[in-house]
PDB file of C-alpha atoms in Angstrom:
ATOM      1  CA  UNK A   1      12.674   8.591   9.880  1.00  0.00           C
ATOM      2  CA  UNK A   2      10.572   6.022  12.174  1.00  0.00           C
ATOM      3  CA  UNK A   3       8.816   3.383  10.351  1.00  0.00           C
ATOM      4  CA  UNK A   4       5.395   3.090  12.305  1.00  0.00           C
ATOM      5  CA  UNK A   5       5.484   0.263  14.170  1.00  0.00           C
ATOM      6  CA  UNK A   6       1.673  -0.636  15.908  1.00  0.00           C
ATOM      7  CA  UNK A   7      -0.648  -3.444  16.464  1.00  0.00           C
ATOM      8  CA  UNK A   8      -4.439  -3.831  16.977  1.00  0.00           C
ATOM      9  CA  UNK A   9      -3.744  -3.843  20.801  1.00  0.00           C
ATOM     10  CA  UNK A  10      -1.944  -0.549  20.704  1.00  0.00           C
ATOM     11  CA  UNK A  11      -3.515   2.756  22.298  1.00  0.00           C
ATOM     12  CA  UNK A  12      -2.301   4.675  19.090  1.00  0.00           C
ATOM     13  CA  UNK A  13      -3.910   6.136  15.718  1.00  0.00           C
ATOM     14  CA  UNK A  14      -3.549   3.750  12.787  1.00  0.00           C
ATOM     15  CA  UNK A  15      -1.009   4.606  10.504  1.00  0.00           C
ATOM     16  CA  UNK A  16      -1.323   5.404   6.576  1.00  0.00           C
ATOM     17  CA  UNK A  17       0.259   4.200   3.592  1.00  0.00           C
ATOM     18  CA  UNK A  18      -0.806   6.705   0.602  1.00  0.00           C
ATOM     19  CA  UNK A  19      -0.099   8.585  -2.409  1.00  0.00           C
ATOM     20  CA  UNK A  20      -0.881   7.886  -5.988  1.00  0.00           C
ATOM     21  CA  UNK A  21      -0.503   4.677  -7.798  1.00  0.00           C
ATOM     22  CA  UNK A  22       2.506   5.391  -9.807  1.00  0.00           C
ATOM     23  CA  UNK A  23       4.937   8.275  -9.986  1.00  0.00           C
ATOM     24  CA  UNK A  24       3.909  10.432 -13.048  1.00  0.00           C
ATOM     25  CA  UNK A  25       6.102  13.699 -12.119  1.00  0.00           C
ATOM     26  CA  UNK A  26       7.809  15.075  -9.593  1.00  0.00           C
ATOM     27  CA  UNK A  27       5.293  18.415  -9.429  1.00  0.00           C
ATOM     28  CA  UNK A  28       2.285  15.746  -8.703  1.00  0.00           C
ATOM     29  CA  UNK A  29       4.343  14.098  -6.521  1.00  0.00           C
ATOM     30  CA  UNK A  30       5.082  16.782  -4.419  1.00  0.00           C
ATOM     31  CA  UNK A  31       1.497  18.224  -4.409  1.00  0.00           C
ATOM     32  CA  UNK A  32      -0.061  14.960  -3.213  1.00  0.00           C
ATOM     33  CA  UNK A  33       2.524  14.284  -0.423  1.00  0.00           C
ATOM     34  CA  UNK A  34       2.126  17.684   1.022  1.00  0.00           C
ATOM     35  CA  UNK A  35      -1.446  17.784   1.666  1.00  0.00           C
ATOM     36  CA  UNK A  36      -1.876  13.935   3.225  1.00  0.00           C
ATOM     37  CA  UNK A  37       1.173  15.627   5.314  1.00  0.00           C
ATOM     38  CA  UNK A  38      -0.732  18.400   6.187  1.00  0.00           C
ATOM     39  CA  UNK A  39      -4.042  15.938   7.124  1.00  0.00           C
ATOM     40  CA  UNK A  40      -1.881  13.526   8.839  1.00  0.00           C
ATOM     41  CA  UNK A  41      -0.146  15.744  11.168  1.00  0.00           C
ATOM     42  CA  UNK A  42      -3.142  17.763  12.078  1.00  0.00           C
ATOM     43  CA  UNK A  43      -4.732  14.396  13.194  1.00  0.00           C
ATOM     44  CA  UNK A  44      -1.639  12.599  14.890  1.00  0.00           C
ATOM     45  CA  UNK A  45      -1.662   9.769  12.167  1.00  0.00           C
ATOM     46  CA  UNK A  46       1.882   8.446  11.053  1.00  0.00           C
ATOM     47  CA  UNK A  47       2.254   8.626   7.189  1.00  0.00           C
ATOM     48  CA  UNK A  48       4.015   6.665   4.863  1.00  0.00           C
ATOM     49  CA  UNK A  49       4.498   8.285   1.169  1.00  0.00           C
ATOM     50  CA  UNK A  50       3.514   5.690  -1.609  1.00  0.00           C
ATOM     51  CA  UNK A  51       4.428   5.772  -5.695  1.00  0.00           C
ATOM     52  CA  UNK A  52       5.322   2.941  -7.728  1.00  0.00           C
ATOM     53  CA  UNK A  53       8.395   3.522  -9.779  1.00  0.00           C
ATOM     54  CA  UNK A  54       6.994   1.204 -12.416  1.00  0.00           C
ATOM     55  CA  UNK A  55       4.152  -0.617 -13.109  1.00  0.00           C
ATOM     56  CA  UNK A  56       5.302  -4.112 -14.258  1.00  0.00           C
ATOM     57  CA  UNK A  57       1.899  -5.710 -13.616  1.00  0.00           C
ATOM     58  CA  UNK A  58      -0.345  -4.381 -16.661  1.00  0.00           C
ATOM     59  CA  UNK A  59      -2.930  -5.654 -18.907  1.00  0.00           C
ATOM     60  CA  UNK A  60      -2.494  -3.785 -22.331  1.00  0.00           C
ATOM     61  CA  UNK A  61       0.580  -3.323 -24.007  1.00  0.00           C
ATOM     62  CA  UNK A  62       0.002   0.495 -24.429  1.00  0.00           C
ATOM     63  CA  UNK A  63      -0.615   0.908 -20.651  1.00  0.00           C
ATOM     64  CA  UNK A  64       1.769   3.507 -18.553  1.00  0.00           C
ATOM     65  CA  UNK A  65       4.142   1.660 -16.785  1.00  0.00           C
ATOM     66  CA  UNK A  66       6.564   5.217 -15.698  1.00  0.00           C
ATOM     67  CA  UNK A  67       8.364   7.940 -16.231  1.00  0.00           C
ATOM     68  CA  UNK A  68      11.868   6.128 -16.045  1.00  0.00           C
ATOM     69  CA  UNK A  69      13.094   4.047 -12.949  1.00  0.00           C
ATOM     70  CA  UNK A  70      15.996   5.938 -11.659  1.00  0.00           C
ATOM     71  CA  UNK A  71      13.875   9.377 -12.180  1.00  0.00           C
ATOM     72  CA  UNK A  72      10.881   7.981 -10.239  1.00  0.00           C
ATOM     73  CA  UNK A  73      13.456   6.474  -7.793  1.00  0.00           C
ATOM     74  CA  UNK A  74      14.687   9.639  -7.715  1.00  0.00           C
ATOM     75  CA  UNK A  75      11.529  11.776  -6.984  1.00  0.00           C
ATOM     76  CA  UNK A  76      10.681   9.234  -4.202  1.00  0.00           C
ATOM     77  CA  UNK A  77      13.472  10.031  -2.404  1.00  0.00           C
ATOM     78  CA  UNK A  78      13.708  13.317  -2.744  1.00  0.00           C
ATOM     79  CA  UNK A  79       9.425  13.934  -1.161  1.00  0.00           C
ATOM     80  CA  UNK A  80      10.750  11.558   1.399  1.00  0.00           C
ATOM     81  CA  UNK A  81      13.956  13.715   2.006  1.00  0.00           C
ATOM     82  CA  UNK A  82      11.864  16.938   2.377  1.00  0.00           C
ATOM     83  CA  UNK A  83       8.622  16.231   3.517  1.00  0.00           C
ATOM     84  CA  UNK A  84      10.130  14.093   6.150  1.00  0.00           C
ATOM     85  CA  UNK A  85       8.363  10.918   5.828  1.00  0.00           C
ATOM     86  CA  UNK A  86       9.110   7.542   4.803  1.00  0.00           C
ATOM     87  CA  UNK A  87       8.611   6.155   1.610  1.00  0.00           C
ATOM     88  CA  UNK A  88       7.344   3.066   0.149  1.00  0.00           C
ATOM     89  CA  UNK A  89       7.336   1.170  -3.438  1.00  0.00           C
ATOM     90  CA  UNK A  90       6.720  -1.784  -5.245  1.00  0.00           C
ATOM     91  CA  UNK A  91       9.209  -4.130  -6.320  1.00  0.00           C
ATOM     92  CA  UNK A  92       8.507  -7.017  -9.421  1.00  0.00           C
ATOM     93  CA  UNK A  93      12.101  -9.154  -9.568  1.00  0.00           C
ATOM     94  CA  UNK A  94      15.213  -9.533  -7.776  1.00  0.00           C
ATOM     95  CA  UNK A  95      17.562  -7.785  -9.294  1.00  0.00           C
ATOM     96  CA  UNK A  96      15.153  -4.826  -8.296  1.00  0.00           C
ATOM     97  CA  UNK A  97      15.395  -4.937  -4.202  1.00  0.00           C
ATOM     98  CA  UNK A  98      19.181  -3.752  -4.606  1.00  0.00           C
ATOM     99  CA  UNK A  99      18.383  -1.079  -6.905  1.00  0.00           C
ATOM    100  CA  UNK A 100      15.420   0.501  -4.933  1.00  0.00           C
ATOM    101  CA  UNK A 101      16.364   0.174  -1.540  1.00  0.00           C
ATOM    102  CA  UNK A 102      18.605   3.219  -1.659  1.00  0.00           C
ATOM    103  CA  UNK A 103      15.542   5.401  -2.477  1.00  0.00           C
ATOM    104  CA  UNK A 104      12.935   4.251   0.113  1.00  0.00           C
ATOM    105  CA  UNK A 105      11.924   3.320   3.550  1.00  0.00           C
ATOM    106  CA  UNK A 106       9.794   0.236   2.627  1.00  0.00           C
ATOM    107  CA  UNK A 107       9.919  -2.456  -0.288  1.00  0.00           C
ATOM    108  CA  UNK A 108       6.448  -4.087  -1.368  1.00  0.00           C
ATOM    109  CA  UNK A 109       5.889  -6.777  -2.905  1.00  0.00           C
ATOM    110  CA  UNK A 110       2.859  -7.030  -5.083  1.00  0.00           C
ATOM    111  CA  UNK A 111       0.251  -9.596  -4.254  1.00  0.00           C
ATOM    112  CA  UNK A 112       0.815 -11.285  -7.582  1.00  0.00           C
ATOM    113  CA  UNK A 113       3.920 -12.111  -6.273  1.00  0.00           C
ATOM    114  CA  UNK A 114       3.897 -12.768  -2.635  1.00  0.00           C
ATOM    115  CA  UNK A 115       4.744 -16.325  -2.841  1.00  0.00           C
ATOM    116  CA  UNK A 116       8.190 -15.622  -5.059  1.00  0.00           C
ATOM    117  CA  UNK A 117      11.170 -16.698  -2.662  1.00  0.00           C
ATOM    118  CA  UNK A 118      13.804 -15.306  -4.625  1.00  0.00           C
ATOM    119  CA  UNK A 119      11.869 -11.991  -4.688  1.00  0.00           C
ATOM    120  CA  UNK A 120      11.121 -11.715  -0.559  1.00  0.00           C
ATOM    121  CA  UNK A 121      14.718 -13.153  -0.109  1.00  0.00           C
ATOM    122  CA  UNK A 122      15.919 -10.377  -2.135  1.00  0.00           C
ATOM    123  CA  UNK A 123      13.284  -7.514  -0.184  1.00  0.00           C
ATOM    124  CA  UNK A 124      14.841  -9.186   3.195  1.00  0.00           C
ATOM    125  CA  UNK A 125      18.594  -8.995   2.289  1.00  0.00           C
ATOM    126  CA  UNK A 126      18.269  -5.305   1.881  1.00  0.00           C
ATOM    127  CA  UNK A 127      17.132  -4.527   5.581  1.00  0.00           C
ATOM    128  CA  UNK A 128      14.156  -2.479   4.705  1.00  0.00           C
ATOM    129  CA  UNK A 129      10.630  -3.173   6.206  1.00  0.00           C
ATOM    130  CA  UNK A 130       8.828  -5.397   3.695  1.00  0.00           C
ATOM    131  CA  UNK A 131       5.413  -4.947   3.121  1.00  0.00           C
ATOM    132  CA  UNK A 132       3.566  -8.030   1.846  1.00  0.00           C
ATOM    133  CA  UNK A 133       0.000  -7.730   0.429  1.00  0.00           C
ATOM    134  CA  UNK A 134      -1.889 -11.041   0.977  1.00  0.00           C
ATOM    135  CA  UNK A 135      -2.345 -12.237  -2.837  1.00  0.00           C
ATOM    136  CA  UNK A 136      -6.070 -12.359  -4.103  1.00  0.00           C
ATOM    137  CA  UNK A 137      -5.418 -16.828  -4.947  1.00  0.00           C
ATOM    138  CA  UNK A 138      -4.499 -16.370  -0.795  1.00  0.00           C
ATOM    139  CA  UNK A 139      -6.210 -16.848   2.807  1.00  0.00           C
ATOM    140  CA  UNK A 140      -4.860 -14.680   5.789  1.00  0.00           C
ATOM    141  CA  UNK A 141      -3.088 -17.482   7.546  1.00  0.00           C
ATOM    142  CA  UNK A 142      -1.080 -19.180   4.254  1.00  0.00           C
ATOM    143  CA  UNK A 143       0.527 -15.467   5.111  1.00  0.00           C
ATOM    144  CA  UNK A 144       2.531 -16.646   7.375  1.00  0.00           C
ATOM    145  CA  UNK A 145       5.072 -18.887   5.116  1.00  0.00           C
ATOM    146  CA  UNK A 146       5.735 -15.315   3.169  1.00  0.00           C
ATOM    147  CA  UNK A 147       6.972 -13.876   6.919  1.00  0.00           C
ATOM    148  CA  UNK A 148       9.218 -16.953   7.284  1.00  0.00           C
ATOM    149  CA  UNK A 149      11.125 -16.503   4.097  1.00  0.00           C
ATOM    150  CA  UNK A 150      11.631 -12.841   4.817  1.00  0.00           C
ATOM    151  CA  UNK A 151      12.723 -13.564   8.583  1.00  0.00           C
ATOM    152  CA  UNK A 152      14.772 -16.626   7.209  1.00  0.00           C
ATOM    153  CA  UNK A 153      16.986 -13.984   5.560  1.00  0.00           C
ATOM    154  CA  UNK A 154      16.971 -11.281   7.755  1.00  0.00           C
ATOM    155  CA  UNK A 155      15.215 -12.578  11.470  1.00  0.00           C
ATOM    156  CA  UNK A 156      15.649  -8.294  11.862  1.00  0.00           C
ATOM    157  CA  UNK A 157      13.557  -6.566   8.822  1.00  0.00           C
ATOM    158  CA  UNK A 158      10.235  -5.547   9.684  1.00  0.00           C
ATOM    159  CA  UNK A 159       7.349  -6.890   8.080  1.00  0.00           C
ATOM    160  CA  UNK A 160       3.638  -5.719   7.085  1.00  0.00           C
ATOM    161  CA  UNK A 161       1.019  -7.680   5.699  1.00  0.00           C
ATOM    162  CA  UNK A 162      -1.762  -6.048   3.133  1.00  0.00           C
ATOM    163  CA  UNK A 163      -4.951  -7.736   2.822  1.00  0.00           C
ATOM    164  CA  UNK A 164      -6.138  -6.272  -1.001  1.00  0.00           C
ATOM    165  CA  UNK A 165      -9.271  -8.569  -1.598  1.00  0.00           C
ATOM    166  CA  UNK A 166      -9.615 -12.012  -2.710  1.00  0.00           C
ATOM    167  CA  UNK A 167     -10.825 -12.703  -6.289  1.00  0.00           C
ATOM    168  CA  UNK A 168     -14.481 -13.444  -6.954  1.00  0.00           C
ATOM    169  CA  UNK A 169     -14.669 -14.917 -10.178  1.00  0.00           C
ATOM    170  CA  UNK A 170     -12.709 -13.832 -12.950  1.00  0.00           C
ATOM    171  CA  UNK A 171     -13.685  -9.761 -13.068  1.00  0.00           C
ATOM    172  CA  UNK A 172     -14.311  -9.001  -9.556  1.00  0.00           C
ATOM    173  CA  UNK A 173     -12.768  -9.287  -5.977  1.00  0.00           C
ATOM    174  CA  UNK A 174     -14.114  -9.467  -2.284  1.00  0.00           C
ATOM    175  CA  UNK A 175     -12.754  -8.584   1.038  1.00  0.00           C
ATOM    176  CA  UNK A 176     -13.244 -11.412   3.638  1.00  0.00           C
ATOM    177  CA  UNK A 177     -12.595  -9.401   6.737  1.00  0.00           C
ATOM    178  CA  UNK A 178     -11.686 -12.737   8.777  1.00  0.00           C
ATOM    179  CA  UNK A 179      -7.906 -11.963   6.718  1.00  0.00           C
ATOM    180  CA  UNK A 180      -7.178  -9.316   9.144  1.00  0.00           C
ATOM    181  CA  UNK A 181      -7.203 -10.660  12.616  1.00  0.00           C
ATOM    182  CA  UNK A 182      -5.576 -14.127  11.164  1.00  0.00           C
ATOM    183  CA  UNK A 183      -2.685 -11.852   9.388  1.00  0.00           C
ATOM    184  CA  UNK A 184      -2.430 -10.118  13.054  1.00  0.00           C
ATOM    185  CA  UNK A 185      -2.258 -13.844  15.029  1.00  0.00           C
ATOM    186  CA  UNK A 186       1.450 -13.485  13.243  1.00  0.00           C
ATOM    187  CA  UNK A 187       2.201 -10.455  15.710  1.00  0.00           C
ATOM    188  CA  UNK A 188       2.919  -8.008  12.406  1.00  0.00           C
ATOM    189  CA  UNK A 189       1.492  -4.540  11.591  1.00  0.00           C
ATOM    190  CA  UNK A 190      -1.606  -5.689   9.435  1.00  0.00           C
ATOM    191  CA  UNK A 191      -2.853  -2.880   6.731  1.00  0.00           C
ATOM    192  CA  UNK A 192      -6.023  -2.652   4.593  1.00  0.00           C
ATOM    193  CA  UNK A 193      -5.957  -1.313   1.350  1.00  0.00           C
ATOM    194  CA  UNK A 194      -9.115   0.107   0.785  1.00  0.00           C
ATOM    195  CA  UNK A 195      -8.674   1.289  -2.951  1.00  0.00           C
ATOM    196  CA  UNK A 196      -7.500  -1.917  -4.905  1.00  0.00           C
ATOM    197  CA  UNK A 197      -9.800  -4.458  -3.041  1.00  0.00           C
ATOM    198  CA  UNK A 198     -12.096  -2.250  -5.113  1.00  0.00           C
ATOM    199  CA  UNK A 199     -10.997  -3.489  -8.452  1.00  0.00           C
ATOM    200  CA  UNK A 200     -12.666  -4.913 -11.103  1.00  0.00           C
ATOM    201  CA  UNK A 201      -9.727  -7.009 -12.917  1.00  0.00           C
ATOM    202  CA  UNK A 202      -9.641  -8.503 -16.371  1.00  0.00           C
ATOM    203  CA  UNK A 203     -12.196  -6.350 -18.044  1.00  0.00           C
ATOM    204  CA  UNK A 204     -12.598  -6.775 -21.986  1.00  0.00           C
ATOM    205  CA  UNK A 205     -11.544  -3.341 -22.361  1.00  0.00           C
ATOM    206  CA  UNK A 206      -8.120  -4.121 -20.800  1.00  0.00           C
ATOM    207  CA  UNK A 207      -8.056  -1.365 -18.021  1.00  0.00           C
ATOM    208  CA  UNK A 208      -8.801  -2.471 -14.547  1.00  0.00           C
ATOM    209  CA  UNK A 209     -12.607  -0.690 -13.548  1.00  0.00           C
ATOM    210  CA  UNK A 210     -12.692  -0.250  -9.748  1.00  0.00           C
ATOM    211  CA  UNK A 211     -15.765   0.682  -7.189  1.00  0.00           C
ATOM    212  CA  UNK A 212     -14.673   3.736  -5.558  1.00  0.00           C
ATOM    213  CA  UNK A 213     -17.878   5.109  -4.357  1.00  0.00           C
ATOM    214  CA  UNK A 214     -17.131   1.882  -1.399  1.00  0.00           C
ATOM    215  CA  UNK A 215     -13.640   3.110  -0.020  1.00  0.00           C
ATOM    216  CA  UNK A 216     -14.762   4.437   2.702  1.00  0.00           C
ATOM    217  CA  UNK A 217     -17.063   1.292   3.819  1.00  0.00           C
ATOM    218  CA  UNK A 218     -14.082  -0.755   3.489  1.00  0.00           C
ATOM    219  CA  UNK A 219     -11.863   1.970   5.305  1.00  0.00           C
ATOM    220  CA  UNK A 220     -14.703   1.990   8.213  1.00  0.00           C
ATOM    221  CA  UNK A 221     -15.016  -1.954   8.493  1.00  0.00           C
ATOM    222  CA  UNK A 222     -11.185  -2.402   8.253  1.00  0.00           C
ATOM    223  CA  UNK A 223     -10.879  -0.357  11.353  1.00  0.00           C
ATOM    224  CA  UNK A 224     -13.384  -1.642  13.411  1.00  0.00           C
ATOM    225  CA  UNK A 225     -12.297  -4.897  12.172  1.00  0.00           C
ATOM    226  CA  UNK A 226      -8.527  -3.764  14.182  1.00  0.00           C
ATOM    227  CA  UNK A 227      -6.538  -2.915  11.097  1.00  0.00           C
ATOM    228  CA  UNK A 228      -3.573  -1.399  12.439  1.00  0.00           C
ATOM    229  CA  UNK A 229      -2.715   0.636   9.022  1.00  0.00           C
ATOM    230  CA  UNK A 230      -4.753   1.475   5.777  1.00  0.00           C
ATOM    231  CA  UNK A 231      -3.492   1.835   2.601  1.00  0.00           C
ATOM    232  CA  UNK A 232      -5.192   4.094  -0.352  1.00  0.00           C
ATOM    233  CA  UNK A 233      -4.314   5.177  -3.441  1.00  0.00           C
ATOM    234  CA  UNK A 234      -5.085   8.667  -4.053  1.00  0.00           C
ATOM    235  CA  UNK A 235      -5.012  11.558  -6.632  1.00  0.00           C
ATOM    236  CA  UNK A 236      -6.657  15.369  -7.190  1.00  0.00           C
ATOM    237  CA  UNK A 237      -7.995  14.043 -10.239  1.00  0.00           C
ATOM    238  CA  UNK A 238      -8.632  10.524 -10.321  1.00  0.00           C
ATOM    239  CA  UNK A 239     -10.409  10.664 -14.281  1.00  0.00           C
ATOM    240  CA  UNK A 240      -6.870  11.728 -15.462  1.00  0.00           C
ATOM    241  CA  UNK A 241      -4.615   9.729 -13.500  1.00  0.00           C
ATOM    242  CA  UNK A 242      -2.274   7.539 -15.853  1.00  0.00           C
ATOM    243  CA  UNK A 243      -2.542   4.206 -13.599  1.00  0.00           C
ATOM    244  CA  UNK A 244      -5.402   2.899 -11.566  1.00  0.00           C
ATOM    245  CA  UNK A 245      -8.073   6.111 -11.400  1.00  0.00           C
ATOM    246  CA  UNK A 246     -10.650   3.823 -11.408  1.00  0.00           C
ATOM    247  CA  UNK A 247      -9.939   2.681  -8.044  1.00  0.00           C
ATOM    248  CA  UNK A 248      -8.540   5.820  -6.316  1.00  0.00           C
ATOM    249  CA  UNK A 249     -10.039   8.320  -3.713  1.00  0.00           C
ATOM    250  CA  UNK A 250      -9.952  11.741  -4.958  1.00  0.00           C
ATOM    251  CA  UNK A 251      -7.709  13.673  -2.676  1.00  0.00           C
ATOM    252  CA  UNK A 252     -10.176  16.515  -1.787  1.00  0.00           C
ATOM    253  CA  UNK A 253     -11.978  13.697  -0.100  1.00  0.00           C
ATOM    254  CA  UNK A 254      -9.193  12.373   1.976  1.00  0.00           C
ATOM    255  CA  UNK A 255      -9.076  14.671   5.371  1.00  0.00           C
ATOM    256  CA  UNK A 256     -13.112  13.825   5.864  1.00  0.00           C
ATOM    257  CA  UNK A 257     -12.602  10.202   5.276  1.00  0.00           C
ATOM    258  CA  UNK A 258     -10.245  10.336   8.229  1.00  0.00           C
ATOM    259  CA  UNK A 259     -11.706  12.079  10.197  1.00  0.00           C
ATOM    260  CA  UNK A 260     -14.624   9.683  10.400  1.00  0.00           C
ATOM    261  CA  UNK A 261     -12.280   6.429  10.405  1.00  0.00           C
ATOM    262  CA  UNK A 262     -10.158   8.281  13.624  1.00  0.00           C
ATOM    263  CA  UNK A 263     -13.697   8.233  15.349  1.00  0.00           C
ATOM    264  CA  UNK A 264     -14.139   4.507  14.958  1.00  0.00           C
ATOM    265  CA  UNK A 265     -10.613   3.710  16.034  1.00  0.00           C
ATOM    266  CA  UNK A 266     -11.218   5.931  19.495  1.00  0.00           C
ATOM    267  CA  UNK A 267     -14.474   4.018  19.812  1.00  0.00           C
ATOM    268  CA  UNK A 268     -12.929   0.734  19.732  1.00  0.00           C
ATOM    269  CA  UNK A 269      -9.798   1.043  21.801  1.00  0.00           C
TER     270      UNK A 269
END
């Protein structure tokens, strides 16, 4: 399977990264992946399956974190396998880029962590396509040391950089659009992810709150902005989902969003 490969200047749909934020079974799995399928092929827009195997990166103690790394692994691979699409999935250390690369198309590398060497080393040694998302501490253009330690490894593995939102104080964050087209000076795929620039971190109550009701004016400016991918977290029932609901587009509400944002990209090529 083709990993989409496009930039602003391209005369193609963007491309979409989505799924839910973590992998809580293999039946929800499976029910998300084939209906973004079903929406992206219908509208000609490359699709990349997302599902963290684990959630390292969590407040509370008592948070989810997964059903089990090898089963999650396992699940990815498999809605990859037969939905034919490629996969992507976070990675937190190391020792994890040989372990996960089997299962997926695409390592990422959370934006806490986009500045770890050993960690991108690691993503680059296992020839997948690393995706990078821009750290919230980060400016567009400090992105480009993070592509040099990937190509230092491997000058072959393709890169993406995410822009999720820089922070705004300690509970908050803010997407400065002037990320994107620096990111895309670097001549790499640059993505958008409209669901966790959304978040509202560090919260007294421990769980991350999020602004979903602004997705899709994030989606739209990202676009006309030149975003060549966008990345968003979604679910069939947000309220219930066991990581990140607060930030995620419900997934009956996915095929209209497009449909607007495929308008703005044809306006703007």
């Amino acid at each position: 399977m083709s990993l989409p490969y496009t930039t602003s200047q391209d005369k193609t749909p963007f491309f979409l990264m989505a799924g839910s934020c973590a992998i809580e079974s293999k039946d929800l799995a499976y029910e998300i992946a084939e209906r973004i399928k079903q929406i992206t092929d219908s509208m000609g827009i490359p699709f990349i399956f997302k599902g963290s195997y684990r959630k390292a990166n969590r407040t509370k103690i008592d948070s989810f974190t997964g059903i089990g790394d090898i089963l999650a692994l396992e699940i990815l691979k498999e809605v990859g396998a037969h939905f034919q699409v490629p996969t992507v999935t976070d990675i937190h250390e190391s020792s994890e880029a040989a372990m996960a690369a089997p299962y997926v198309d695409v390592l990422q590398i959370p934006a806490f962590l986009c500045r770890q060497t050993d960690l991108l080393a690691a993503a680059a040694q296992t020839g997948r396509a690393v995706n990078i998302k821009k750290g919230q501490f980060m400016s567009g253009a400090s992105m480009k040391f993070a592509i040099e330690k990937v190509k230092h490894e491997n000058p072959e593995v393709l890169v993406y950089l995410t822009d999720r939102g820089n922070s705004f104080g300690y509970g908050d964050l803010v997407v400065d659009f002037r990320n994107l087209p620096e990111m895309a000076a670097f001549q790499v795929p640059v993505i958008m992810d409209c669901t966790h620039s959304l978040q509202r971190p560090n919260q007294g109550s421990g769980v991350t709150g999020g602004q979903p009701a602004l997705i899709e004016t994030i989606a739209k400016a990202a676009i006309a902005v030149g975003a060549d991918g966008l990345f968003i977290e979604t679910h069939p029932n947000p309220s219930i989902a066991k990581s990140d609901g607060a930030n995620m587009l419900p997934l009956d509400q996915l095929e209209g969003l497009l449909e607007k944002l495929m308008k703005i990209r044809e306006a703007i090529l």
